[in-house]
Coordinates of C-alpha atoms and ligand atoms in Angstrom, one line a residue:
M225 CA 0.0 0.0 0.0
S226 CA 1.4 3.4 -0.8
R227 CA 0.8 6.6 1.1
R228 CA -2.0 8.9 0.0
W229 CA -0.4 11.8 -1.8
N230 CA -2.9 14.5 -0.8
G231 CA -4.1 13.6 2.6
W232 CA -3.6 11.3 5.6
G233 CA -2.8 7.6 5.8
E234 CA -2.5 5.0 3.1
D235 CA -4.1 5.1 -0.3
G236 CA -7.8 4.2 0.1
A237 CA -7.9 4.6 3.9
R238 CA -10.9 6.9 4.5
A239 CA -13.2 7.8 7.4
A240 CA -16.8 8.8 7.0
V241 CA -18.3 11.8 8.8
P242 CA -21.4 10.6 10.8
G243 CA -24.7 12.2 10.0
S244 CA -24.8 13.7 13.5
A245 CA -21.6 15.6 12.8
V246 CA -22.7 16.8 9.4
E247 CA -25.9 18.1 11.0
L248 CA -24.0 19.9 13.7
L249 CA -21.7 21.6 11.2
R250 CA -24.6 22.7 9.0
D251 CA -26.3 24.1 12.0
R252 CA -23.2 26.0 13.3
L253 CA -21.5 27.0 10.0
G254 CA -23.9 26.6 7.2
T255 CA -23.7 24.0 4.4
G256 CA -20.2 23.3 3.2
V257 CA -19.6 23.3 -0.6
P258 CA -17.2 20.5 -1.7
R259 CA -14.3 21.9 -3.8
P260 CA -12.7 20.0 -6.7
D261 CA -9.5 18.0 -6.0
A262 CA -6.5 18.3 -8.3
A263 CA -5.1 15.0 -9.7
L264 CA -1.5 14.1 -9.1
A265 CA -0.9 13.6 -12.8
T266 CA -2.1 17.1 -13.5
V267 CA 0.0 18.7 -10.8
A268 CA 3.0 16.7 -11.9
Q269 CA 2.6 18.1 -15.4
A270 CA 3.0 21.7 -14.0
V271 CA 6.3 20.9 -12.1
P272 CA 9.2 22.7 -13.7
R273 CA 12.4 20.9 -14.7
G274 CA 14.6 20.1 -11.7
R275 CA 17.6 22.4 -11.4
L276 CA 19.9 20.0 -9.6
A277 CA 23.0 18.5 -11.1
S278 CA 22.6 14.8 -11.7
H279 CA 23.5 12.5 -8.9
P280 CA 22.9 8.7 -8.7
L281 CA 20.9 9.1 -5.4
V282 CA 18.7 12.0 -6.6
S283 CA 15.5 11.6 -8.5
M284 CA 14.0 14.6 -10.3
E285 CA 10.9 12.8 -11.3
A286 CA 7.9 15.2 -11.1
A287 CA 5.4 13.1 -9.1
A288 CA 8.0 12.2 -6.5
R289 CA 8.8 15.9 -6.0
V290 CA 5.1 16.8 -5.6
Q291 CA 4.8 14.2 -2.9
V292 CA 7.5 15.8 -0.7
A293 CA 6.7 19.4 -1.5
C294 CA 5.1 20.1 1.8
G295 CA 3.9 18.8 5.2
Q296 CA 0.4 18.6 6.7
G297 CA -0.3 22.1 7.8
F298 CA -3.4 23.9 6.6
P299 CA -1.6 25.8 3.7
D300 CA 0.0 22.4 2.8
L301 CA -3.3 20.6 2.6
L302 CA -4.8 23.4 0.6
A303 CA -1.9 23.1 -1.9
L304 CA -2.3 19.3 -2.0
R305 CA -6.0 19.4 -2.6
S306 CA -6.1 22.3 -5.0
G307 CA -2.9 21.7 -6.8
R308 CA -1.6 25.2 -6.2
F309 CA 1.8 25.0 -4.8
A310 CA 4.2 28.0 -4.0
A311 CA 7.2 25.9 -5.1
F312 CA 8.4 22.4 -5.7
P313 CA 11.7 20.9 -4.6
D314 CA 14.0 20.2 -7.4
G315 CA 14.7 16.6 -6.5
V316 CA 14.4 14.0 -3.8
A317 CA 17.0 11.5 -2.4
R318 CA 16.4 8.5 -0.2
P319 CA 19.8 7.6 1.3
S320 CA 20.1 4.3 3.1
S321 CA 23.3 4.9 5.2
R322 CA 25.2 7.6 7.0
E323 CA 27.8 7.6 4.2
E324 CA 25.1 8.3 1.6
V325 CA 23.7 11.2 3.8
R326 CA 27.2 12.6 3.9
A327 CA 27.7 12.2 0.2
L328 CA 24.4 14.0 -0.4
L329 CA 25.4 16.9 1.9
E330 CA 28.7 17.2 0.0
F331 CA 26.9 17.2 -3.3
A332 CA 24.6 20.0 -2.0
L333 CA 27.6 22.0 -0.8
R334 CA 29.5 21.5 -4.1
T335 CA 26.5 22.4 -6.3
G336 CA 25.0 25.2 -4.2
A337 CA 21.8 23.3 -3.4
N338 CA 19.7 23.7 -0.3
V339 CA 18.6 20.6 1.6
I340 CA 15.3 19.9 3.4
P341 CA 15.5 16.9 5.8
W342 CA 12.3 15.0 5.6
G343 CA 11.0 12.4 8.1
G344 CA 7.3 11.6 7.8
G345 CA 6.3 15.0 6.4
T346 CA 3.6 15.4 9.1
S347 CA 4.8 18.6 10.6
V348 CA 2.1 21.3 10.6
A349 CA 3.9 24.6 10.9
G350 CA 5.5 24.6 7.5
Q351 CA 8.8 22.9 8.6
V352 CA 9.2 20.9 5.4
R353 CA 7.3 23.2 3.0
A354 CA 9.3 24.0 -0.2
L355 CA 9.8 27.7 -0.6
P356 CA 10.5 29.6 -3.8
S357 CA 14.3 29.9 -3.9
D358 CA 17.1 30.9 -6.3
A359 CA 19.1 27.8 -5.2
P360 CA 17.9 24.4 -6.2
V361 CA 16.3 22.4 -3.4
L362 CA 16.9 18.8 -2.5
V363 CA 14.6 16.9 -0.2
L364 CA 16.5 14.3 1.8
S365 CA 14.1 11.7 3.0
L366 CA 15.1 9.4 5.8
E367 CA 12.5 6.8 4.9
R368 CA 15.1 4.1 4.1
M369 CA 16.9 4.6 7.3
S370 CA 14.3 3.0 9.5
G371 CA 15.8 -0.2 11.0
L372 CA 16.3 -1.3 14.6
L373 CA 20.1 -1.1 14.9
S374 CA 20.7 -2.1 18.4
F375 CA 18.6 -3.2 21.4
Q376 CA 20.2 -3.1 24.9
P377 CA 17.6 -4.4 27.4
E378 CA 19.9 -4.1 30.4
A379 CA 20.5 -0.4 29.7
R380 CA 16.9 0.1 28.5
L381 CA 18.1 1.6 25.3
A382 CA 17.5 1.0 21.6
T383 CA 19.0 2.6 18.5
F384 CA 16.9 3.1 15.4
G385 CA 17.4 4.6 12.0
A386 CA 16.0 8.2 12.4
G387 CA 13.4 7.6 9.6
I388 CA 11.4 4.9 11.4
A389 CA 7.7 5.8 11.7
G390 CA 6.1 5.6 15.1
R391 CA 3.9 2.6 14.5
H392 CA 6.9 0.5 13.2
L393 CA 9.1 1.6 16.1
E394 CA 6.5 0.7 18.7
A395 CA 5.8 -2.7 17.0
Q396 CA 9.5 -3.6 17.2
L397 CA 9.7 -2.6 20.8
R398 CA 6.5 -4.4 21.9
A399 CA 7.8 -7.6 20.3
R400 CA 10.6 -7.3 22.8
G401 CA 8.5 -6.5 25.9
C402 CA 9.2 -2.7 25.8
T403 CA 7.6 0.5 24.8
L404 CA 8.7 4.0 24.0
G405 CA 5.4 5.3 25.1
H406 CA 5.4 8.1 22.6
F407 CA 2.1 8.4 20.9
P408 CA 1.5 11.7 19.1
Q409 CA -1.8 11.7 17.1
S410 CA 0.4 11.5 14.0
F411 CA 2.0 8.3 15.3
E412 CA 1.2 6.3 12.2
L413 CA 3.3 8.4 9.9
S414 CA 5.6 10.7 11.9
T415 CA 9.1 9.5 12.5
L416 CA 11.6 9.4 15.3
G417 CA 14.0 11.9 13.7
G418 CA 11.0 14.3 13.1
W419 CA 9.9 13.9 16.7
V420 CA 13.3 15.0 18.0
A421 CA 13.7 17.8 15.4
T422 CA 10.3 19.3 16.4
R423 CA 10.2 18.5 20.1
S424 CA 7.1 16.3 19.8
R425 CA 4.7 15.4 22.6
G426 CA 3.0 12.0 22.8
Q427 CA -0.5 11.6 24.3
Q428 CA 0.8 9.7 27.3
S429 CA 3.7 12.1 28.2
L430 CA 2.5 12.3 31.7
R431 CA 4.0 8.8 32.4
Y432 CA 6.6 8.3 29.7
G433 CA 7.9 11.9 29.3
R434 CA 8.2 14.1 26.2
I435 CA 10.6 13.4 23.4
E436 CA 13.3 15.4 25.2
D437 CA 13.1 12.8 28.0
L438 CA 13.2 9.9 25.6
F439 CA 16.0 11.1 23.3
A440 CA 19.1 9.6 24.8
G441 CA 21.6 10.3 22.0
G442 CA 22.4 9.4 18.4
H443 CA 24.3 10.5 15.4
L444 CA 24.1 13.7 13.3
E445 CA 25.6 14.4 10.0
A446 CA 26.1 18.2 9.5
P447 CA 27.7 20.1 6.7
A448 CA 30.6 21.1 9.1
G449 CA 31.1 17.5 10.3
A450 CA 29.6 14.6 12.2
L451 CA 28.4 14.6 15.8
D452 CA 28.0 11.6 18.1
L453 CA 25.7 12.0 21.1
P454 CA 26.5 9.2 23.6
P455 CA 23.6 8.0 25.7
F456 CA 24.9 8.9 29.2
P457 CA 22.3 8.3 31.9
A458 CA 23.3 11.8 33.1
S459 CA 26.2 14.2 32.7
S460 CA 27.3 17.5 34.2
A461 CA 29.9 18.1 31.5
G462 CA 28.7 21.5 30.5
P463 CA 25.6 22.3 28.4
D464 CA 23.7 19.3 27.1
V465 CA 24.4 19.1 23.3
R466 CA 21.2 17.0 22.8
E467 CA 19.2 20.2 23.8
W468 CA 20.7 21.9 20.8
I469 CA 19.4 19.3 18.4
L470 CA 15.9 19.0 20.0
G471 CA 13.6 21.4 18.1
S472 CA 16.4 22.3 15.6
E473 CA 13.9 21.6 12.7
G474 CA 16.6 20.3 10.3
R475 CA 18.8 23.4 10.6
L476 CA 21.8 21.9 12.3
G477 CA 22.2 18.6 10.6
I478 CA 20.6 15.3 9.7
L479 CA 19.9 12.8 12.5
T480 CA 20.7 9.5 11.0
E481 CA 20.4 7.4 14.1
V482 CA 18.5 8.0 17.3
I483 CA 19.0 6.3 20.7
V484 CA 15.9 6.1 22.8
R485 CA 15.2 5.3 26.5
L486 CA 12.7 2.5 26.9
A487 CA 10.1 1.6 29.4
P488 CA 8.8 -1.9 30.2
L489 CA 5.4 -2.7 28.6
P490 CA 2.8 -2.0 31.2
E491 CA 1.0 -5.0 32.7
R492 CA -2.3 -3.1 32.7
E493 CA -3.7 0.0 31.2
I494 CA -7.2 1.4 31.6
F495 CA -8.9 4.6 30.3
P496 CA -11.5 5.8 32.9
A497 CA -13.5 8.8 31.7
F498 CA -15.4 11.3 33.9
A499 CA -18.0 14.0 33.1
F500 CA -18.1 17.3 35.0
R501 CA -20.9 19.9 34.9
D502 CA -18.4 22.7 35.5
L503 CA -15.3 23.2 33.4
E504 CA -13.4 25.2 36.1
R505 CA -13.9 22.5 38.7
A506 CA -12.7 20.0 36.1
R507 CA -9.6 22.1 35.4
A508 CA -8.9 22.4 39.2
C509 CA -9.3 18.6 39.4
V510 CA -6.7 18.0 36.7
R511 CA -4.4 20.4 38.6
A512 CA -4.9 18.5 41.8
L513 CA -4.4 15.1 40.1
V514 CA -1.0 16.1 38.6
A515 CA 0.2 16.9 42.1
H516 CA -1.1 13.6 43.5
G517 CA 1.6 11.1 42.2
L518 CA -0.9 8.5 40.9
P519 CA 0.2 6.1 38.1
L520 CA -1.5 8.2 35.4
S521 CA -0.2 8.4 31.9
M522 CA -2.8 10.8 30.5
L523 CA -5.2 13.6 31.6
R524 CA -7.2 14.9 28.7
L525 CA -9.9 17.4 29.5
S526 CA -12.3 18.6 26.8
T527 CA -14.4 21.7 27.1
P528 CA -18.1 21.2 26.9
R529 CA -18.2 22.3 23.3
E530 CA -15.4 19.8 22.4
T531 CA -17.4 17.0 24.1
E532 CA -20.4 17.9 22.1
V533 CA -18.5 17.8 18.8
S534 CA -16.6 14.7 19.7
L535 CA -19.8 12.8 20.5
A536 CA -21.3 14.0 17.2
A537 CA -18.1 12.9 15.4
A538 CA -18.2 9.5 17.0
G539 CA -21.8 9.1 15.8
R540 CA -22.9 9.0 19.4
P541 CA -21.1 5.9 20.8
K542 CA -23.2 3.0 21.9
G543 CA -24.5 3.2 25.4
A544 CA -24.3 7.1 25.5
G545 CA -28.1 7.2 25.6
L546 CA -28.3 4.8 28.6
L547 CA -25.9 7.0 30.5
E548 CA -27.9 10.2 30.1
P549 CA -30.5 9.5 32.8
V550 CA -27.8 8.5 35.3
L551 CA -25.8 11.7 34.6
A552 CA -29.0 13.8 34.7
L553 CA -29.5 12.7 38.3
R554 CA -26.2 14.5 39.0
G555 CA -27.3 17.6 37.0
I556 CA -24.9 16.7 34.1
K557 CA -25.8 16.5 30.4
L558 CA -23.1 14.4 28.7
G559 CA -23.0 16.4 25.5
G560 CA -22.6 19.6 27.5
S561 CA -20.1 18.3 30.0
A562 CA -16.4 18.9 30.5
L563 CA -15.1 15.4 29.7
L564 CA -11.9 14.1 31.4
V565 CA -10.4 11.1 29.7
T566 CA -7.6 9.6 31.8
A567 CA -5.2 6.7 31.4
V568 CA -3.9 4.6 34.4
T569 CA -0.9 2.6 33.4
G570 CA 1.6 0.3 35.0
R571 CA 1.8 -2.8 37.1
R572 CA -1.5 -4.5 38.0
A573 CA -1.6 -3.6 41.7
P574 CA -0.8 0.1 41.5
V575 CA -3.2 0.5 38.5
R576 CA -6.0 -1.0 40.7
S577 CA -5.3 1.2 43.7
G578 CA -4.5 4.2 41.5
A579 CA -7.8 3.9 39.7
R580 CA -9.6 3.8 43.1
E581 CA -7.8 6.9 44.3
L582 CA -8.4 8.7 40.9
G583 CA -12.1 8.0 41.3
R584 CA -12.1 9.4 44.8
V585 CA -10.3 12.6 43.8
V586 CA -12.5 13.2 40.8
R587 CA -15.7 12.7 42.9
E588 CA -14.4 15.3 45.3
W589 CA -14.3 17.8 42.4
G590 CA -17.8 16.8 41.2
G591 CA -16.9 14.4 38.4
V592 CA -18.9 11.3 37.5
R593 CA -17.5 8.2 35.9
V594 CA -18.8 7.6 32.4
P595 CA -18.2 3.9 31.6
G596 CA -17.1 3.0 28.1
L597 CA -16.2 6.4 26.8
G598 CA -12.4 6.3 27.7
G599 CA -12.0 2.9 26.0
A600 CA -13.8 4.3 22.9
W601 CA -11.4 7.3 22.9
A602 CA -8.4 5.0 23.1
R603 CA -9.6 2.8 20.2
S604 CA -10.1 5.8 17.9
R605 CA -7.2 7.9 19.1
F606 CA -5.6 8.1 15.7
R607 CA -8.8 8.7 13.7
A608 CA -8.9 12.5 13.7
P609 CA -6.6 13.1 10.7
Y610 CA -8.8 10.9 8.5
L611 CA -11.8 12.8 9.6
R612 CA -10.1 16.1 8.7
D613 CA -9.8 14.8 5.2
A614 CA -13.4 13.6 5.1
L615 CA -14.6 17.1 6.3
W616 CA -12.6 18.7 3.5
D617 CA -14.6 16.5 1.1
L618 CA -17.7 18.1 2.5
G619 CA -16.4 21.6 2.1
Y620 CA -15.1 22.3 5.6
G621 CA -11.5 23.2 6.6
V622 CA -10.1 22.1 10.0
D623 CA -7.0 23.3 11.7
T624 CA -5.6 23.4 15.3
V625 CA -3.5 25.9 17.3
E626 CA -1.8 24.9 20.5
T627 CA 0.0 26.6 23.3
A628 CA 0.8 26.3 27.0
T629 CA 0.7 28.5 30.0
T630 CA 0.7 28.5 33.8
W631 CA -2.4 27.4 35.7
D632 CA -3.2 30.9 36.9
A633 CA -3.5 32.1 33.3
H634 CA -5.0 29.0 31.7
A635 CA -8.7 29.9 31.7
A636 CA -8.1 33.5 30.5
L637 CA -5.9 32.2 27.7
Q638 CA -8.6 29.8 26.6
A639 CA -11.2 32.5 26.6
A640 CA -9.0 34.9 24.6
L641 CA -8.0 32.3 22.1
E642 CA -11.5 30.9 21.5
G643 CA -12.9 34.4 21.3
A644 CA -10.4 35.5 18.7
L645 CA -11.0 32.5 16.5
A646 CA -14.8 32.7 16.9
S647 CA -14.9 36.3 15.7
A648 CA -12.1 36.3 13.1
L649 CA -14.3 35.7 10.1
Q650 CA -17.2 38.0 11.1
P651 CA -16.1 40.7 8.6
E652 CA -16.9 38.3 5.8
D653 CA -20.1 37.0 7.5
E654 CA -18.6 33.5 8.1
R655 CA -18.8 31.6 11.3
T656 CA -16.1 29.4 13.0
L657 CA -16.7 26.4 15.2
V658 CA -14.1 26.5 18.0
F659 CA -13.4 24.0 20.7
S660 CA -10.5 23.0 23.0
H661 CA -8.9 20.5 25.3
L662 CA -5.9 20.3 27.5
S663 CA -3.9 17.1 27.1
H664 CA -0.5 17.7 28.7
A665 CA -0.7 18.7 32.3
Y666 CA 2.3 19.8 34.4
P667 CA 2.6 20.8 38.1
T668 CA 2.9 24.5 37.0
G669 CA 0.5 24.6 34.1
A670 CA -0.9 22.9 31.0
N671 CA -1.1 23.0 27.2
L672 CA -4.2 24.2 25.4
Y673 CA -5.1 22.6 22.1
T674 CA -7.8 24.4 20.1
T675 CA -9.5 23.2 17.0
F676 CA -11.3 25.5 14.5
V677 CA -13.6 24.5 11.7
F678 CA -14.7 26.8 9.0
R679 CA -16.2 26.7 5.5
L680 CA -13.8 26.5 2.5
A681 CA -14.2 29.5 0.2
A682 CA -14.9 29.3 -3.5
D683 CA -11.3 29.4 -4.6
P684 CA -8.0 28.4 -2.9
E685 CA -6.7 31.9 -2.5
A686 CA -9.8 33.0 -0.7
T687 CA -9.6 29.9 1.6
L688 CA -6.0 30.7 2.3
A689 CA -6.9 34.3 3.2
R690 CA -9.6 33.0 5.5
W691 CA -7.2 30.6 7.2
R692 CA -4.6 33.5 7.6
R693 CA -7.1 35.7 9.3
L694 CA -7.9 32.8 11.7
K695 CA -4.3 31.9 12.3
D696 CA -3.2 35.5 12.9
A697 CA -6.0 36.2 15.3
A698 CA -5.2 33.0 17.2
S699 CA -1.4 33.7 17.3
R700 CA -1.9 37.2 18.5
A701 CA -4.3 36.1 21.2
I702 CA -1.8 33.5 22.4
V703 CA 1.0 36.0 22.6
A704 CA -1.1 38.7 24.3
S705 CA -2.2 36.2 26.9
G706 CA 1.3 35.0 27.7
G707 CA 1.2 31.6 26.1
T708 CA 4.0 30.0 24.2
I709 CA 3.6 30.2 20.4
S710 CA 3.8 26.4 20.3
H711 CA 3.7 23.6 22.9
Q712 CA 4.1 20.7 20.5
H713 CA 4.0 21.7 16.8
G714 CA 7.2 23.6 16.6
V715 CA 8.0 26.8 14.7
G716 CA 8.6 26.1 11.0
M717 CA 7.3 29.0 8.8
D718 CA 4.0 29.6 10.4
H719 CA 5.2 30.5 14.0
R720 CA 8.5 32.0 13.0
L721 CA 7.3 35.6 13.3
Y722 CA 6.6 35.1 17.0
L723 CA 9.8 33.5 18.0
P724 CA 11.9 36.7 18.7
G725 CA 9.1 37.9 21.0
E726 CA 9.1 34.7 23.0
K727 CA 12.8 34.0 23.1
G728 CA 14.3 37.5 22.8
P729 CA 16.6 38.8 20.1
L730 CA 19.8 37.6 21.9
A731 CA 18.5 34.0 21.9
V732 CA 17.5 34.1 18.3
E733 CA 20.9 35.5 17.3
A734 CA 22.5 32.7 19.3
M735 CA 20.4 30.1 17.4
R736 CA 21.5 31.7 14.1
K737 CA 25.2 31.6 15.2
L738 CA 24.9 28.0 16.3
A739 CA 23.4 27.0 12.9
A740 CA 26.2 28.8 11.2
V741 CA 28.7 26.6 13.1
F742 CA 27.0 23.4 12.0
D743 CA 26.1 24.7 8.6
P744 CA 28.4 27.6 7.6
S745 CA 27.0 27.8 4.0
R746 CA 23.4 27.8 5.3
V747 CA 22.1 25.0 3.1
L748 CA 20.0 23.2 5.6
N749 CA 16.3 24.1 5.6
P750 CA 16.7 27.9 5.2
G751 CA 13.9 30.1 6.2
K752 CA 12.5 27.7 8.8
L753 CA 12.5 28.2 12.6
F754 CA 14.2 31.6 12.4
E755 CA 14.7 34.2 9.7
D756 CA 18.0 34.1 7.9
R757 CA 20.0 37.3 7.6
P758 CA 20.9 38.2 4.0
Ligands
LIG105 C1 -2.9 14.9 12.3 C2 -1.7 15.3 13.0 C3 -1.6 15.1 14.4 C4 -0.4 15.5 15.0 N1 -0.3 15.2 16.4 C5 0.8 15.6 17.0 C6 0.9 15.3 18.4 O1 0.0 14.7 19.1 N2 2.1 15.7 19.0 C7 3.0 16.3 18.4 O2 4.1 16.7 19.0 N3 2.9 16.6 17.1 C8 1.8 16.3 16.4 N4 1.7 16.5 15.0 C9 2.8 17.2 14.4 C10 3.9 16.3 13.7 O3 3.4 15.0 13.6 C11 5.2 16.4 14.6 O4 5.7 17.7 14.4 C12 6.2 15.3 14.2 O5 7.2 15.3 15.2 C13 6.8 15.5 12.8 O6 7.5 14.3 12.5 P1 7.8 14.0 11.0 O7 8.7 12.7 11.0 O8 6.6 13.9 10.2 O9 8.7 15.2 10.6 P2 8.8 16.0 9.3 O10 7.5 16.7 9.1 O11 9.2 15.2 8.1 O12 9.9 17.1 9.6 C14 9.7 18.0 10.7 C15 11.0 18.8 10.9 O13 12.0 18.0 11.3 C16 13.1 18.0 10.4 N5 13.6 16.6 10.4 C17 12.8 15.5 10.1 N6 13.6 14.4 10.2 C18 14.8 14.8 10.5 C19 16.1 14.1 10.8 N7 16.2 12.8 10.7 N8 17.1 14.9 11.1 C20 17.0 16.2 11.1 N9 15.9 16.9 10.9 C21 14.8 16.2 10.6 C22 12.5 18.5 9.1 O14 13.5 19.1 8.3 C23 11.5 19.5 9.6 O15 12.1 20.7 9.9 C24 0.6 16.1 14.3 C25 0.5 16.3 13.0 C26 -0.7 15.9 12.3 C27 -0.8 16.2 10.8

C-alpha cells in the first residue's frame, strides 16, 4: 500500500463523517460546498524541470517531487487538494546509510543546493514546505533509514534509524516487551527523527515523558562534520548538546540514528472517563491530580463544546443514551459536560489502587464516571486526521492551534484564544466552530489545544486568506495572553514571526550563530525556525 499523496494515511484509507456531525456543522457554520481536487498527474505536469546537477541518489521525477513538496499544515493541505503550490523541490533523495547522507550533503555544498531533511512529512507549521528559492532544493528523505540497529535491554536503550515511523518503532519494541510510550496523534506516519527535530509530545507524556526525556543520543551528519551523542544516563559536563538538536527543525544537521530510552510494557492500562458539569472545577481537578503522584499516563480534559463535537463525530457511541439519565440525576448533560479522559498505566496492583484513588479525587471535584467512553477514545485515538480529510470532502476546513501557559493564566488564555477565533471571520459573515482541550498537564500549568472548523471558500486563494485571518487572530491572542507560540507543533514557517518575541533577540541571534557553526553555508532548511539574515 502506498501513502495517500494529498491527505492522511495509506491510499484508500478513509473515514466517514457521521450524520450527527454533518448536521451539527450545517447548524453552526452553514452547508459546506465541496471543492474540486487536483489530480496528481495534472499537478506533476506543471512541475518545472529540476535544477539539480545529476547524482545517482537523486530523483528529479515530477510526481516524486510533488509528494515531498510540503507537510500537513493547513496551507500544505490546501496546496495538495487544490494543486496550487508555491514551489516544488528540485529533487528527492532517499539515502540508506550515514555515508550516503554525507555524500548528499557534500553534493549539495558542491553544487549550491539547499537541503530539506524529511521524516514523515507530518509537521504542521511549514517545517518541510518547499519555498521559492534561487538555489535548487533537494529533499533528503530518511524513509530508508528505519531499522532497529541495536537493542540493549539491560541499559533500557534502543537505537533506530531516524526515519522509522512511530507505529513500526512501537511494534519492534512491543515484540521485545518494551515501549517508548510516545504516541503523538500523527503516530502512524511521523518519525523518530522528526519527533526529535520538532520537540514532539505524545498523548501519554504524563508517564513516559516528552521526546526530550526519551531522546538519549544518536548521530548527526552536519555540513561542518559529524556529531556523536553518547547515551549517558546523566552528565554534568557542560551544556547538554542534545538540547541543541531538540527542536532544531533540520537546521543543524541530519539525524541518521537516534538512541531512545525505553520503558517496560505496562501490565495493565485502563482509560477511565469522567464528566463534569463545571469546566473550572474539572480544570482544578486536573491540577490536583497532577500533584497527586498517581500512576497516570494521560489527563485529557475537553471543554463542553469539544465534548459535544466529539460525541457527534463519533456518531454518538453505543451506550451514551443509557448514560444520560444516570448523569442527569447529578445535573450533568453528557453532550454539554467537560469530559476528562484519563489513562492509568503500570503494574497491576498500582493500577488497581491508582484507579480507586483517581475516582475518589474526581468525585471530590464533582466528576462522575462515564463507563465505556475512555475505551472508545483509546480505540479511535488516531482517527482525527482521517476525519479532517473527510470534512474537507464536505467543504469544511479544520486546523488546530496549541500553546501552554501556567495554571493561573490558563482559563483566561482559553477565553481569549477561543474568542479571537470565533470572531475572526465575522467581517466576511462567516462563522467558525471552535473547541479546545488540555492534554498535557504539568505541576505548573498545561497545554491548550484548540480546533477550529470553517467553510472552504470558492477558490483556494480566498480559503488561504480565511485561514490566515484565523491563524493570525489566534497567534496574536496567544502572545497577548502570555502563552508559548507552540507547545508541541514547533515553529517552522507559520510561527517564526513570533519566535523573537518569545525568546528575545539575543537567543534568536545565538540560534543563528549555532546554525552557522554546524552549517556555515546555510544550506539546511533555510527560512525555517528563524529568519535568515541576508
Ligand atoms: C494529524 C496530526 C496530528 C499530530 N499530532 C501531534 C501530536 O500529538 N504531538 C506532536 O508533537 N505533534 C503532532 N503533530 C505534528 C507532527 O506530527 C510532529 O511535528 C512530528 O514530530 C513531525 O515528525 P515527522 O517525522 O513527520 O517530521 P517532518 O514533518 O518530516 O519534519 C519536521 C521537521 O524535522 C526535520 N527533520 C525530520 N527528520 C529529521 C532528521 N532525521 N534529522 C534532522 N531533521 C529532521 C525536518 O527538516 C522538519 O524541519 C501532528 C500532525 C498531524 C498532521
